[in-house]
PDB file of C-alpha atoms in Angstrom:
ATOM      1  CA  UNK A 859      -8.691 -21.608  -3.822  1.00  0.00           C
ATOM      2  CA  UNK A 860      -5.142 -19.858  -5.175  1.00  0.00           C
ATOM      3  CA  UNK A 861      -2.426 -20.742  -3.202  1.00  0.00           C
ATOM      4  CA  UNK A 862      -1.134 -18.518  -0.002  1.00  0.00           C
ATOM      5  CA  UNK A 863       1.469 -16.072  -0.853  1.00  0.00           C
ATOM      6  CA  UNK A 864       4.730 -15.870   1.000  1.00  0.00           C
ATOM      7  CA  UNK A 865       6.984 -13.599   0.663  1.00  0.00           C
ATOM      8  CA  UNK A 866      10.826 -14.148   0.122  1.00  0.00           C
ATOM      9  CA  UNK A 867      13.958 -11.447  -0.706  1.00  0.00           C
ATOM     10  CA  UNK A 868      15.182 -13.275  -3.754  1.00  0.00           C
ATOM     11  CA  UNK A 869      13.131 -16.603  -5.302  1.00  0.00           C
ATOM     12  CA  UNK A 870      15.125 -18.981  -7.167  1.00  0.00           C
ATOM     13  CA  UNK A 871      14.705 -20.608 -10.525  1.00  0.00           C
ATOM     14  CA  UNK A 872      12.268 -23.781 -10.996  1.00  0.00           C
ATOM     15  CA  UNK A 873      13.334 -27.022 -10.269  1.00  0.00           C
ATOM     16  CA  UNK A 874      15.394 -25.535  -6.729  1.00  0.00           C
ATOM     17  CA  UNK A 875      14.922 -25.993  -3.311  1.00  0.00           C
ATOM     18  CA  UNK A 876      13.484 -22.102  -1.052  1.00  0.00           C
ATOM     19  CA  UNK A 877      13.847 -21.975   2.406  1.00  0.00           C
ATOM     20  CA  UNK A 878      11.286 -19.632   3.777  1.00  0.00           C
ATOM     21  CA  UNK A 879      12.165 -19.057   7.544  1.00  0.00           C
ATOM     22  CA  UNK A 880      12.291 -16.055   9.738  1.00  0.00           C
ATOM     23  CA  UNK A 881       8.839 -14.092  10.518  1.00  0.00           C
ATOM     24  CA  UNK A 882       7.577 -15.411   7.053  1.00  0.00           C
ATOM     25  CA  UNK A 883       8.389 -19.205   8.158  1.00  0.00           C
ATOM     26  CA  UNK A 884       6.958 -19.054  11.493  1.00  0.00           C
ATOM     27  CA  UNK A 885       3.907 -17.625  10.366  1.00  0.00           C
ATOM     28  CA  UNK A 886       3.485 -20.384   7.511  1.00  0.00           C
ATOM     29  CA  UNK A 887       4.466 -22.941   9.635  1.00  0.00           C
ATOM     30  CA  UNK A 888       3.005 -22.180  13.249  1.00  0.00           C
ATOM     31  CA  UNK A 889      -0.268 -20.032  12.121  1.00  0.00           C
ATOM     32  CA  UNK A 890      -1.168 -21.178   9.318  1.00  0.00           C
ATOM     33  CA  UNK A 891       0.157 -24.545   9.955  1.00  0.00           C
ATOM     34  CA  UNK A 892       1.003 -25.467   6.482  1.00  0.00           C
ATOM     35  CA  UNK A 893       2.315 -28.812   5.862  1.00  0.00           C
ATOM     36  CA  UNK A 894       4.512 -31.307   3.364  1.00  0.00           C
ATOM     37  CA  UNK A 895       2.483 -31.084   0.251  1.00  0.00           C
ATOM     38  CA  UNK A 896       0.431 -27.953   0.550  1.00  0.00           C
ATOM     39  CA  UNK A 897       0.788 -25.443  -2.415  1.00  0.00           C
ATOM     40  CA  UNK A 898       2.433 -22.131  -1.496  1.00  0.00           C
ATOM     41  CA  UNK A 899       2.740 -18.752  -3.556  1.00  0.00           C
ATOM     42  CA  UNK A 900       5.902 -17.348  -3.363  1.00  0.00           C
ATOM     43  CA  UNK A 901       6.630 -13.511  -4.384  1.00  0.00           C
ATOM     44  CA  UNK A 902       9.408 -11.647  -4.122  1.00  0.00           C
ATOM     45  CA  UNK A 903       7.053  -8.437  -3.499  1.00  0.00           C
ATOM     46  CA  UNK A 904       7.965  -6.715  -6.463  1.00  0.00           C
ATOM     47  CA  UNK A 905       6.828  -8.972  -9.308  1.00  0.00           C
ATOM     48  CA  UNK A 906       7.635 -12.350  -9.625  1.00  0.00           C
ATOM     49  CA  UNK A 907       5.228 -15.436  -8.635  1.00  0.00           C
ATOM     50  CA  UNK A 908       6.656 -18.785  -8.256  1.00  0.00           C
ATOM     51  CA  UNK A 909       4.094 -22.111  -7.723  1.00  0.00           C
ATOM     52  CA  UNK A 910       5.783 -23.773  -4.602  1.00  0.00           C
ATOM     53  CA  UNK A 911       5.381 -27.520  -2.902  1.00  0.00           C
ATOM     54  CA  UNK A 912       6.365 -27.805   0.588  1.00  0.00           C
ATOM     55  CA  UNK A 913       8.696 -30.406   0.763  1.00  0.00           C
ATOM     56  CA  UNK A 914       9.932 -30.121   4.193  1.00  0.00           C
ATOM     57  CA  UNK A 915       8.221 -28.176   7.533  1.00  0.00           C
ATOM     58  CA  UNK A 916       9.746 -27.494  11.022  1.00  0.00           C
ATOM     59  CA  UNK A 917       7.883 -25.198  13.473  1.00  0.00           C
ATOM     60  CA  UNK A 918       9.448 -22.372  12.244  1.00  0.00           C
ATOM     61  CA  UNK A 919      10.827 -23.191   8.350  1.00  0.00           C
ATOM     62  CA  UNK A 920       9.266 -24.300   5.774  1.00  0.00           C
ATOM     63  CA  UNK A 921      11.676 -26.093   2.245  1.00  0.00           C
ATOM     64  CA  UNK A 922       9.718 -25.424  -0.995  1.00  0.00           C
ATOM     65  CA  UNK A 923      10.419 -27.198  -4.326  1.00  0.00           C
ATOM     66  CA  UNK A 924      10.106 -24.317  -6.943  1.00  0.00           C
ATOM     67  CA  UNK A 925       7.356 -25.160  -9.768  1.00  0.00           C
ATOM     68  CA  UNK A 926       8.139 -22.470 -12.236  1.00  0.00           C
ATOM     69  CA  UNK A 927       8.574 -18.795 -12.288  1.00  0.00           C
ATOM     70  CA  UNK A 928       7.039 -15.883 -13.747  1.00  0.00           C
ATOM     71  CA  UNK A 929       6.710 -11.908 -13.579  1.00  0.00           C
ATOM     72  CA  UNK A 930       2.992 -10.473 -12.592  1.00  0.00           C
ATOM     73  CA  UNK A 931       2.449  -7.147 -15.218  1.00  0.00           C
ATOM     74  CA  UNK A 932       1.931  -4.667 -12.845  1.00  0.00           C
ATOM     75  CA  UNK A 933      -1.799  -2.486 -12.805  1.00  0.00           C
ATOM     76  CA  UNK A 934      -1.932   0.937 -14.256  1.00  0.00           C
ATOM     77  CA  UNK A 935      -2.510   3.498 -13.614  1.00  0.00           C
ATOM     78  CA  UNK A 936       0.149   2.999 -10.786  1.00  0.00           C
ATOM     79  CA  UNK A 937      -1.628   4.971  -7.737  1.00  0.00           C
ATOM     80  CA  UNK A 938       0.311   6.661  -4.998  1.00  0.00           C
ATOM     81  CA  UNK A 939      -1.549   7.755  -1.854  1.00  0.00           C
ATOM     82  CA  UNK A 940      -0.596  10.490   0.081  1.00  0.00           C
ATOM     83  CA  UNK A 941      -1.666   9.992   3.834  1.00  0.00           C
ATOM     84  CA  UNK A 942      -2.149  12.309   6.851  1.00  0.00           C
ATOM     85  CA  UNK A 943      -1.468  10.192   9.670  1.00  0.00           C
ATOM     86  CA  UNK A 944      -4.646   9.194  11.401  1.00  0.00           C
ATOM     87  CA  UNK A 945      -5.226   8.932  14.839  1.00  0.00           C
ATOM     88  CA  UNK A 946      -3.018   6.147  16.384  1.00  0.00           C
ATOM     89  CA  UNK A 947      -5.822   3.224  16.602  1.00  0.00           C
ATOM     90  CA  UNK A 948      -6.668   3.183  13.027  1.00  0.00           C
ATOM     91  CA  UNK A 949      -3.250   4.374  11.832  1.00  0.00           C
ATOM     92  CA  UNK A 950      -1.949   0.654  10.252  1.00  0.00           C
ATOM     93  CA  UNK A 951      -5.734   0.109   9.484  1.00  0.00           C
ATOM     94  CA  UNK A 952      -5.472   3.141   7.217  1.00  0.00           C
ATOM     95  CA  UNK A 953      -2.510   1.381   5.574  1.00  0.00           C
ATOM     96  CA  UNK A 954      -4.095  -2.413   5.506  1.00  0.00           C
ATOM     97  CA  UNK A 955      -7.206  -1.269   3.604  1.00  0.00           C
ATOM     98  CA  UNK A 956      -5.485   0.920   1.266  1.00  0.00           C
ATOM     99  CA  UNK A 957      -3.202  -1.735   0.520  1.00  0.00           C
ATOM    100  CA  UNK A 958      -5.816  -4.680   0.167  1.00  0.00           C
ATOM    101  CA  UNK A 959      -7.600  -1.667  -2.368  1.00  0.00           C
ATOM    102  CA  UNK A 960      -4.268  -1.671  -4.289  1.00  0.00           C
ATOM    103  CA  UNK A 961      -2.177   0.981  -3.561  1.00  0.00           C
ATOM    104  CA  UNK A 962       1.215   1.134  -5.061  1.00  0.00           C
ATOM    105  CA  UNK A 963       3.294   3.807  -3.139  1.00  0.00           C
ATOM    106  CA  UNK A 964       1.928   4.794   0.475  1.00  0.00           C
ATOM    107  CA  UNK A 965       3.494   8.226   1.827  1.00  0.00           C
ATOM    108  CA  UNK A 966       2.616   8.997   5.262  1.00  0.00           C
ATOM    109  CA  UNK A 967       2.132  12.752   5.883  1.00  0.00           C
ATOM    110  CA  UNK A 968       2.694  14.797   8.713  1.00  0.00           C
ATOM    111  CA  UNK A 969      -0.233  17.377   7.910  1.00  0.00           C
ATOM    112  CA  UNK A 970      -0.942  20.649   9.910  1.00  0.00           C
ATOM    113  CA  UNK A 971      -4.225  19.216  11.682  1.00  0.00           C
ATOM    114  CA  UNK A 972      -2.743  15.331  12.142  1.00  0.00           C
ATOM    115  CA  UNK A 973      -3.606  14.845  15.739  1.00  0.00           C
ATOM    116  CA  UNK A 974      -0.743  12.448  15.629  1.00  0.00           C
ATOM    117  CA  UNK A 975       2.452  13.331  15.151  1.00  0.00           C
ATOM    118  CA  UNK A 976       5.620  11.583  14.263  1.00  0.00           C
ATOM    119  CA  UNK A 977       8.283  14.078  14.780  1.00  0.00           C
ATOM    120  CA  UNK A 978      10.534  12.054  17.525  1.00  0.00           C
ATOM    121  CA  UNK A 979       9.433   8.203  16.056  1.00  0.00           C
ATOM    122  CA  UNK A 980       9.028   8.884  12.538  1.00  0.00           C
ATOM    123  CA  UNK A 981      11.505   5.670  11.530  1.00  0.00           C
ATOM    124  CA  UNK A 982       9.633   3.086  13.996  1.00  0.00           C
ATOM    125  CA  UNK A 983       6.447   4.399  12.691  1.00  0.00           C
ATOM    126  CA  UNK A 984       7.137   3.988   8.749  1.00  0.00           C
ATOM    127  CA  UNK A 985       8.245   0.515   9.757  1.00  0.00           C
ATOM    128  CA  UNK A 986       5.044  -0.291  11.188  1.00  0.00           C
ATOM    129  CA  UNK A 987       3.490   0.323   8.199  1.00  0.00           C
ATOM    130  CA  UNK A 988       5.811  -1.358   6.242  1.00  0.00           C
ATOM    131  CA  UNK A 989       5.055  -4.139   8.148  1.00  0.00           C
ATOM    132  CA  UNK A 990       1.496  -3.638   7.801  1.00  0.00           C
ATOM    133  CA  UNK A 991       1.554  -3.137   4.227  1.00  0.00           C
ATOM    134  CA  UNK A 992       3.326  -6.552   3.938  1.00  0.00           C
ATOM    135  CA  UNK A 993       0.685  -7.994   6.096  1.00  0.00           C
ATOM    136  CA  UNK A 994      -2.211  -6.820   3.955  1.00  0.00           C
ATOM    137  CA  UNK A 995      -0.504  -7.737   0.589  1.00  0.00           C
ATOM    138  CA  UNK A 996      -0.052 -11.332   1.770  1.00  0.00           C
ATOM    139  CA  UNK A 997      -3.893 -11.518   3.152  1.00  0.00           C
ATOM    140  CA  UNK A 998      -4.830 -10.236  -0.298  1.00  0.00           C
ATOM    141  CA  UNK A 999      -2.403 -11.858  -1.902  1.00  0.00           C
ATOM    142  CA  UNK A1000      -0.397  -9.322  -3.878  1.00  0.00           C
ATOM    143  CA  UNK A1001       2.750  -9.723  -6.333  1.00  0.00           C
ATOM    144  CA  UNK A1002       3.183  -6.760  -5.623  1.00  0.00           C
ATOM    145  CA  UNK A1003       4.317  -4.911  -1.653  1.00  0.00           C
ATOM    146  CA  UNK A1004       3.773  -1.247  -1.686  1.00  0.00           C
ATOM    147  CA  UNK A1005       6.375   1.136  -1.490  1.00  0.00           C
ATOM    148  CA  UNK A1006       6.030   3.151   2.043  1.00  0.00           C
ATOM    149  CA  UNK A1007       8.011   6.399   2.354  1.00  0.00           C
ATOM    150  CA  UNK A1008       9.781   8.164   4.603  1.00  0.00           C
ATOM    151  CA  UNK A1009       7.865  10.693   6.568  1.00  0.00           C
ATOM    152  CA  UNK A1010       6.708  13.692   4.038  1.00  0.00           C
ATOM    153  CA  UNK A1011       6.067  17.131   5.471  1.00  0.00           C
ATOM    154  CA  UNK A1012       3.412  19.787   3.297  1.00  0.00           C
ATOM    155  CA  UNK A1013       6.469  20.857   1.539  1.00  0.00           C
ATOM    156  CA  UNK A1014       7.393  17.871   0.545  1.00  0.00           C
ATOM    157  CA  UNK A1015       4.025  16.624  -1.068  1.00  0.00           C
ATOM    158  CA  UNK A1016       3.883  20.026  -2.956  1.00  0.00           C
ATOM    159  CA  UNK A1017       7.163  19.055  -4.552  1.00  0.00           C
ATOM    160  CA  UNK A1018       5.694  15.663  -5.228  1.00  0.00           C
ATOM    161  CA  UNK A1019       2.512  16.742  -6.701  1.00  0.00           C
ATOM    162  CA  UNK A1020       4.695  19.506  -9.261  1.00  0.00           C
ATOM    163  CA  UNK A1021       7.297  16.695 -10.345  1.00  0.00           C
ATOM    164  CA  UNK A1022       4.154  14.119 -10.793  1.00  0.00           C
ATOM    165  CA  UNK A1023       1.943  16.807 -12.921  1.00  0.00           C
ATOM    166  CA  UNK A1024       5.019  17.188 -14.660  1.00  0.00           C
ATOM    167  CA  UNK A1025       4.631  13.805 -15.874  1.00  0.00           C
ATOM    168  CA  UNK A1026       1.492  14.042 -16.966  1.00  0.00           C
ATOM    169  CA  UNK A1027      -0.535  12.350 -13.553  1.00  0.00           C
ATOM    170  CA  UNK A1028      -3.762  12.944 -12.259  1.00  0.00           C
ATOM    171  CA  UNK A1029      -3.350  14.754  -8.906  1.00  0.00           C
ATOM    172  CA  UNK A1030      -6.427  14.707  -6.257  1.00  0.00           C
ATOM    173  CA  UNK A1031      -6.770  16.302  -2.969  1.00  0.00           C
ATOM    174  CA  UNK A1032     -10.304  14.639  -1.841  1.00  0.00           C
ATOM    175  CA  UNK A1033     -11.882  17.367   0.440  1.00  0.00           C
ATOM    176  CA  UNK A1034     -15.373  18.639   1.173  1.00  0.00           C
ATOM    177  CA  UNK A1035     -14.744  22.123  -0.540  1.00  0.00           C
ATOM    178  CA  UNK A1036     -13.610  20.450  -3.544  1.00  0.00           C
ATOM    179  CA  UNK A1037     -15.897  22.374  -6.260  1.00  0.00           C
ATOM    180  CA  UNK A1038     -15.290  19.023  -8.763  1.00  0.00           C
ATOM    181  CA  UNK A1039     -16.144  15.526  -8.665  1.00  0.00           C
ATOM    182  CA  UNK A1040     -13.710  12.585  -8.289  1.00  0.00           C
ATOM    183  CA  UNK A1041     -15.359  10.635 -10.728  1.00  0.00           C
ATOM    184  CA  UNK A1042     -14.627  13.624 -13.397  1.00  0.00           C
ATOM    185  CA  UNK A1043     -11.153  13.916 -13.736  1.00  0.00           C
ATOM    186  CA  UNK A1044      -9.409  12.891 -16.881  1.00  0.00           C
ATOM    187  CA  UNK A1045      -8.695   9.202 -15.539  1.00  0.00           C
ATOM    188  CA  UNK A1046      -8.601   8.114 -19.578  1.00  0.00           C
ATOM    189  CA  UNK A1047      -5.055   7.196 -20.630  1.00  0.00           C
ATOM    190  CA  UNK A1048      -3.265   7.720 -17.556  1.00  0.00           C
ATOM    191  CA  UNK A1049      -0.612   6.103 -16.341  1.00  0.00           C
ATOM    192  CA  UNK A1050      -0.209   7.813 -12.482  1.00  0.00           C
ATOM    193  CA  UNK A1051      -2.910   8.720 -10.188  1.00  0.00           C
ATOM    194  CA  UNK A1052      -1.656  10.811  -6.598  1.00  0.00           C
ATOM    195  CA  UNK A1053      -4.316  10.267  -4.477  1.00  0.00           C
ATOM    196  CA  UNK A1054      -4.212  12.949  -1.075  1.00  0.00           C
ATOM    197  CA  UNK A1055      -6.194  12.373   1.634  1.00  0.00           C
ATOM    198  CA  UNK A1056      -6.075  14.778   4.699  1.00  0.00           C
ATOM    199  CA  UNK A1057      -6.527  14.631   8.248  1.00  0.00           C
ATOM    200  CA  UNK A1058      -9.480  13.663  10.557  1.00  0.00           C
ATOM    201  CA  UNK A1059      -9.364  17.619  11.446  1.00  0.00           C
ATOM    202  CA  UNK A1060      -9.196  18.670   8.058  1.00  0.00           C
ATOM    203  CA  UNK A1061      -6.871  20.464   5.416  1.00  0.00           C
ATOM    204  CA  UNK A1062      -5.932  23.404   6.478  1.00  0.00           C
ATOM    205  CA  UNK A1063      -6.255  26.871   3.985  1.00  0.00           C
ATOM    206  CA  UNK A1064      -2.807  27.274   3.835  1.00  0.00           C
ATOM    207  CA  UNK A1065      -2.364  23.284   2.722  1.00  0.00           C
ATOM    208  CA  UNK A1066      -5.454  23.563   0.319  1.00  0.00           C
ATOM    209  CA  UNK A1067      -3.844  26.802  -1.359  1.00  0.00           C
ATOM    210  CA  UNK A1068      -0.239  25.546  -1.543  1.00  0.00           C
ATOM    211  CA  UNK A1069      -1.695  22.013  -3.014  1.00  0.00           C
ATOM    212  CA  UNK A1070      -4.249  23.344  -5.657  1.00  0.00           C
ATOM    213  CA  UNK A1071      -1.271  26.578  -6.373  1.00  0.00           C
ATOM    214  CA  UNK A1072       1.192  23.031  -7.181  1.00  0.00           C
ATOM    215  CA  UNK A1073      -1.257  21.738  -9.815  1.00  0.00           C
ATOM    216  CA  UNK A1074      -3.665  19.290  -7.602  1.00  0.00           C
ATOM    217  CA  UNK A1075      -7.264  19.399  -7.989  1.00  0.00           C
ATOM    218  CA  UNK A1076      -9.480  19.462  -5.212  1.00  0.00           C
ATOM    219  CA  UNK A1077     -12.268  17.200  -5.669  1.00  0.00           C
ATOM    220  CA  UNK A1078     -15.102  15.610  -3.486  1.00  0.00           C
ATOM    221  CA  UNK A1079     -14.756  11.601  -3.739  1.00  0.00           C
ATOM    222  CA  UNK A1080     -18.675  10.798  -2.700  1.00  0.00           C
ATOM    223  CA  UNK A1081     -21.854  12.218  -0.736  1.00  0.00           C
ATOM    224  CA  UNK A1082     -20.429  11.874   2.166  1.00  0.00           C
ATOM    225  CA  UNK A1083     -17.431  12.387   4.632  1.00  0.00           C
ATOM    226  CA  UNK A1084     -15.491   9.912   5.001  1.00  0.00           C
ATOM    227  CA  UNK A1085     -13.049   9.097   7.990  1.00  0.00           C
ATOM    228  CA  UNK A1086      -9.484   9.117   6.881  1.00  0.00           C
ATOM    229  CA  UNK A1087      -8.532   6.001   7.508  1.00  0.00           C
ATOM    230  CA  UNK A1088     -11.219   4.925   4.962  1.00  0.00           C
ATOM    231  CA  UNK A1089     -10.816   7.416   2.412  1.00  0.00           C
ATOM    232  CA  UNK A1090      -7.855   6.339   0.401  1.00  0.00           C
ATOM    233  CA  UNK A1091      -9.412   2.256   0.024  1.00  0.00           C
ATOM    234  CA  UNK A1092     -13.100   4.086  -1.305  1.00  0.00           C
ATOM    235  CA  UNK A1093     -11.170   6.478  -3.502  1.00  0.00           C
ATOM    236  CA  UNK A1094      -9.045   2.938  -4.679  1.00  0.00           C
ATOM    237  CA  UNK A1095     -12.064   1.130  -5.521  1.00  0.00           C
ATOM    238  CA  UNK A1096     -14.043   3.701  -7.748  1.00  0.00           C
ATOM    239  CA  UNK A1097     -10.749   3.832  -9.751  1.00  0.00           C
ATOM    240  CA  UNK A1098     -10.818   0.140 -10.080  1.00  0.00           C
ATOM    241  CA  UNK A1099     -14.218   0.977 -11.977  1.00  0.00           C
ATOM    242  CA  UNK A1100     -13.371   4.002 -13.640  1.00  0.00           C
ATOM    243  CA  UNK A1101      -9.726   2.680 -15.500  1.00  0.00           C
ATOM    244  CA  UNK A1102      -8.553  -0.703 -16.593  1.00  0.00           C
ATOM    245  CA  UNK A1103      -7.164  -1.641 -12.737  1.00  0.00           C
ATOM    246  CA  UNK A1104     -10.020  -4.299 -12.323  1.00  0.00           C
TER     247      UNK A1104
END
């Protein structure tokens, strides 16, 4: 079995001595109750992968001998996933499943029919799911900690979605009216994919205009509707099959 990952802000050359402490420590040390000798993966969540031994524990710190050192090539194409905010009990689920399915950029959007809305918490709530997204990347044990936004309003993602056709990325809004299928659009060669996935209520026809009228295409991801708190981790894993992700 690969090691566990851990994450740390900066990790330093092989042959020195990582202290992993704070929330990262105590869960190492206390939860997973990891002890002198065990293997550990550290990351610094944007690349690099160091082989660790644990040379040292305490109940909430753990020291780490440094193995060696090297940079994980990231996937392609790089996949951002634009996210109505589900309801509040599967909001951070949204963002653990999409995150265990790969996602590289998260951007949490406050769409017309969101039932929740983040208008007067929109900082605490990104930080949750920052937090969850480093969660989920250490359960699936990612080099790599997606990027989560600030809080994106409609205009907003239409500027997104102009600037990343621009560029030459597949854009999908996955809807029911979508008159296309996901599985046919242009995946070959790519090095972006913007993912959009509305609210449990819907896209409204104002959203659906001003998306498509941007450059996205609207496109039905499978036979049936999903929830959106599933949506973006489905749409995730038929691109794993469809482009050189997997």
């Amino acid at each position: 079995m690969a090691a566990t990952v851990f994450y740390l802000d900066e990790v330093p050359a092989p042959g020195s001595t990582a202290v992993l402490d704070g929330p990262e420590g105590r869960h190492a040390a206390t939860v997973r109750r990891i002890r002198v000798g065990e293997p550990i993966m550290l990351s610094d969540g944007h690349g690099v992968l160091a082989d660790s031994e644990v040379v040292a524990a305490q109940k909430d710190r753990l020291e780490l001998k440094i193995l060696d050192r090297r940079v994980a090539d990231p996937v392609t194409p790089q996949v951002t996933v634009v996210q109505a905010l589900p309801k509040h009990d599967r909001s951070e689920l949204a963002v653990e499943l999409m995150t265990e399915a790969g996602a590289d950029a998260i951007i949490p959007w406050q769409a017309a029919r969101c039932v929740a809305n983040w208008e007067a918490k929109a900082h605490k709530a990104v930080e949750k799911w920052r937090v969850a997204a480093k969660q989920a990347a250490r359960q699936s044990r990612r080099p790599y900690i997606p990027d989560v936004t600030d809080l994106h309003r409609t205009v907003d993602v239409v500027d997104l979605i102009r600037t990343a056709k621009a560029n030459g990325a597949v854009v999908a809004a996955l809807h029911e009216s979508g008159a296309g299928r996901f599985t046919d659009l242009p995946f070959d060669g790519v090095s972006e994919v913007v993912l959009i996935v509305g609210p449990e209520g819907g896209l409204d026809d104002s959203e659906l205009r001003a998306l498509a009228e941007a450059g996205a295409d609207i496109v039905l991801l499978g036979p049936t509707v999903l929830r959106t708190s599933t949506a973006a981790a489905v749409a995730l894993g038929a691109l794993g099959a469809l482009t050189p992700r997997w």
